[in-house]
XYZ file of C-alpha atoms in Angstrom:
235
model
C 0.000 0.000 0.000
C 1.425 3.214 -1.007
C -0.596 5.774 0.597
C -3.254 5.161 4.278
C -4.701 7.560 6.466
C -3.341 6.700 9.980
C -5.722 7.916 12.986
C -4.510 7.806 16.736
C -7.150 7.157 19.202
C -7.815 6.122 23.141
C -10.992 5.178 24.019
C -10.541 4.630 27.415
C -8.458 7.580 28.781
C -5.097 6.726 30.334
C -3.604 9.955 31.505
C -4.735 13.354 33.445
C -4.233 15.465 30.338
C -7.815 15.152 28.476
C -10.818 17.125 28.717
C -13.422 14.419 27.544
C -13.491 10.842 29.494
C -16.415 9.663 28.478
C -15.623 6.271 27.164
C -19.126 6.243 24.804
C -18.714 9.508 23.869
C -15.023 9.013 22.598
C -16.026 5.921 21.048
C -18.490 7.795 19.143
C -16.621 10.489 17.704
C -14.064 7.883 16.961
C -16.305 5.913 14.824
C -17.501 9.107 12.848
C -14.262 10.059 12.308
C -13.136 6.617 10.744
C -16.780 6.301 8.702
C -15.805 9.787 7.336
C -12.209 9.461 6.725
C -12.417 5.711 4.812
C -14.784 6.767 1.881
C -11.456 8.478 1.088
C -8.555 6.501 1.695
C -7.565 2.940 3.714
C -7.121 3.728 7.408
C -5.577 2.377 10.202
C -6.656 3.001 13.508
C -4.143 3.095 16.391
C -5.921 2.261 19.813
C -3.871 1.832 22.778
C -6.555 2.118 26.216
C -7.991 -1.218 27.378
C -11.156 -1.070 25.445
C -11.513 -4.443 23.742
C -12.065 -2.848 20.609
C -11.400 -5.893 18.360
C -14.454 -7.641 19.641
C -16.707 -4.294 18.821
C -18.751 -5.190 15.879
C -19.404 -1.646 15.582
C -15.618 -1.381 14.541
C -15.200 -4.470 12.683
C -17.861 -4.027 10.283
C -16.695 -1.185 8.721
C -14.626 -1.636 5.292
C -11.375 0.167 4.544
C -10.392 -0.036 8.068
C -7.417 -1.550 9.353
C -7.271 -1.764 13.098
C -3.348 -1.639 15.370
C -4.632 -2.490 18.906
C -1.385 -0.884 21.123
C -0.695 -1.882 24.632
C -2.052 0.337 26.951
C 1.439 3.380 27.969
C 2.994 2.960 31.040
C 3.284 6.622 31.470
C -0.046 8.092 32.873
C 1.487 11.477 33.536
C 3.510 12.051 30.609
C 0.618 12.843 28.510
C -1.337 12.543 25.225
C 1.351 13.568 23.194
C 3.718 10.985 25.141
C 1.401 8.296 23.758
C 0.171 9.091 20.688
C 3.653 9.222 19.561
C 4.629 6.142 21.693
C 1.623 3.967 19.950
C 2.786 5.083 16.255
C 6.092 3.916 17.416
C 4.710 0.803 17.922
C 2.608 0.759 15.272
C 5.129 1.550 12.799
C 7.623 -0.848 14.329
C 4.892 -4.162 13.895
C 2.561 -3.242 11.271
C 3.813 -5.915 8.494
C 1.800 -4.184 5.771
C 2.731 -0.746 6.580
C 2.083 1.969 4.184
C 5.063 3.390 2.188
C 3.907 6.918 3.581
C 1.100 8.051 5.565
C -1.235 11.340 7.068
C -1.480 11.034 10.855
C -4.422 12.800 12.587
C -5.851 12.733 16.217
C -8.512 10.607 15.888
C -11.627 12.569 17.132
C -10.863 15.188 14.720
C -12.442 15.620 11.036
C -10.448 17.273 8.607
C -12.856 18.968 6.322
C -11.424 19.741 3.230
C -9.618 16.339 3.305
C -9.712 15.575 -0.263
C -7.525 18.680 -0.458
C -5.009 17.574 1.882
C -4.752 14.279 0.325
C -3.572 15.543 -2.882
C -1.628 17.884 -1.235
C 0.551 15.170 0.633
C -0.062 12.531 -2.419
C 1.343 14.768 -5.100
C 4.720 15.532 -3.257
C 7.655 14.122 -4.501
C 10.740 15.879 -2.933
C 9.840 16.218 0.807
C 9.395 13.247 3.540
C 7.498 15.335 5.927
C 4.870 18.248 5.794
C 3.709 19.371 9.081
C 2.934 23.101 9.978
C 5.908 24.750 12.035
C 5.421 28.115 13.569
C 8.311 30.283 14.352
C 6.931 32.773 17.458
C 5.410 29.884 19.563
C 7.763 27.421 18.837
C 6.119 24.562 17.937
C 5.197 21.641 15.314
C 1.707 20.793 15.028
C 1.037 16.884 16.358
C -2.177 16.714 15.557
C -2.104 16.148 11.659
C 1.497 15.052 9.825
C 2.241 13.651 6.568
C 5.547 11.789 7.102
C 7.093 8.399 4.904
C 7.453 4.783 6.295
C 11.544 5.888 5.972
C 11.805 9.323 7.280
C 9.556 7.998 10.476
C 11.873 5.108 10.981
C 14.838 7.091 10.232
C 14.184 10.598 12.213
C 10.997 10.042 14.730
C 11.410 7.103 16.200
C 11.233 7.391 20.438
C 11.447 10.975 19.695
C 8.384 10.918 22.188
C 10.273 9.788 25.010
C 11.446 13.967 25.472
C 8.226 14.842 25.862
C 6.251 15.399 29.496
C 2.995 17.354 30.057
C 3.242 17.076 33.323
C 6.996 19.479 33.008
C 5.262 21.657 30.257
C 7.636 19.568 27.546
C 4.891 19.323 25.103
C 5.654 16.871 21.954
C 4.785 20.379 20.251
C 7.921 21.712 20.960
C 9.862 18.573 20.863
C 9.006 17.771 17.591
C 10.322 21.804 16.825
C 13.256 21.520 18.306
C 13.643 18.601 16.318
C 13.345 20.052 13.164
C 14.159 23.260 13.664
C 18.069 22.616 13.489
C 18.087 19.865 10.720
C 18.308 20.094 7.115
C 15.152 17.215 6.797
C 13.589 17.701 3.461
C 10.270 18.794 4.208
C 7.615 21.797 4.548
C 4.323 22.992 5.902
C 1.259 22.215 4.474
C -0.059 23.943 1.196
C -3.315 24.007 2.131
C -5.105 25.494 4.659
C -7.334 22.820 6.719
C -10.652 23.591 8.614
C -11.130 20.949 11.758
C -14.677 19.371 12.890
C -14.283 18.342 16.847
C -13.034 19.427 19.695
C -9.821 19.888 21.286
C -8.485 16.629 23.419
C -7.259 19.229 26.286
C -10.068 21.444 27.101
C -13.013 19.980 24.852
C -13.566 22.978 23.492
C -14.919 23.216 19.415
C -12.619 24.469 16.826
C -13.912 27.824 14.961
C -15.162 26.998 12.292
C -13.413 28.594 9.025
C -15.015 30.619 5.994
C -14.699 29.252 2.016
C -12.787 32.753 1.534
C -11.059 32.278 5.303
C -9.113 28.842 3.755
C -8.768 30.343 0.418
C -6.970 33.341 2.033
C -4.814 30.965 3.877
C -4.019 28.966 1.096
C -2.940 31.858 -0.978
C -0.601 33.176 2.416
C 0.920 29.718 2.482
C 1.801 29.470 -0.794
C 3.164 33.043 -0.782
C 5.289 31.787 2.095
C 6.510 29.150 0.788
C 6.899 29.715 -3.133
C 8.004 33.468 -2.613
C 9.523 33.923 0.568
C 11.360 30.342 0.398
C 10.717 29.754 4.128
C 9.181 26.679 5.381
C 7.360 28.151 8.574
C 4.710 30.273 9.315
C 4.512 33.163 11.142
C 1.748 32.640 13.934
């Protein structure tokens, strides 16, 4: 498989850092997010809390999905960056049919314009990562990455072992620091994305963004990145 859609997910929560606990109403949004993200490309869902999802028909009887059932993390108080990295380290080290690259994305949230992001990450043919960097806060965004099987394996593997919520070390700024003094090939994202859900640390709803709001951004990324020749944004 050349190309999967790789969502992280914990239906049981294992660690003080989430808003939402509610084991049915994670499961839920889970299961939208997979019915709305396989009509466009095979996923795999990562799952690393006790829930016996396996044995969930609701789960197994949807097609295009591929499910990686991780152990449960040691580390309750390092956080959900911790183990959302820690499970796709995992996943990526046992998955035999593992996709040659791949778009992570937390998985309670919907990407909207997906289709655009796809192509976006599909059509690339000289970088091994595109994730959004952003030079005043200092920090990589986790919660969607396009990466290859190679780069991960050769660049972000246990890279989530620096990384503790519970010492502010976010795996935000780990994953900047990272990149931020290497010569990796690889930029932001050329489109601008608009995000259905909420946010894993306070539950609260992304804005929603305007047509002409992801157009503009789209345009400002490009600019960035054609014109200016820099591969971070500004925010």
């Amino acid at each position: 498989m050349n190309f999967a859609i790789v969502l992280t997910g914990c239906i049981k929560v294992n660690t003080n850092f989430v808003a939402l606990t509610d084991e049915n109403k994670r499961k839920q949004d889970y299961l939208n997010s997979i019915k709305y993200y396989t009509k466009f490309a095979p996923v795999y869902f990562i799952e690393n809390s006790t829930y016996d999802i396996k044995n969930d028909k609701d789960f197994r009887n949807i097609d295009n999905l591929i499910i990686y059932k991780a152990k449960p993390s040691k580390f309750f108080d390092k956080g959900k960056g911790f183990q959302t990295f820690e499970m796709i380290d995992s996943f990526v080290k046992n998955q035999i049919d593992l996709p040659k690259s791949f778009l992570i994305i937390t998985g309670r949230y919907i990407i909207e314009n997906i289709k655009e992001v796809i192509d976006d990450c599909i059509n690339e043919k000289d970088n091994e990562l595109i994730i959004d960097v952003y030079k005043r806060s200092k920090l990589a965004v986790a919660y969607m990455l396009y990466v290859t099987e190679s780069f991960y394996k050769n660049n972000l593997l246990d890279i989530y072992k620096q990384a503790d919520d519970s010492k502010g070390i976010h795996i935000e700024h780990v994953l900047y620091n990272k990149l931020i003094y290497t010569n990796y090939n690889y930029r932001m994202f050329l489109c601008a994305h608009s995000i259905m859900g909420k946010r894993g640390t306070d539950n609260n709803a992304f804005k929603k963004k305007s047509k002409w709001g992801l157009l503009w951004r789209k345009w400002s990324r490009m600019f960035i990145y054609y014109i200016k020749k820099d591969r971070y944004l500004p925010q």
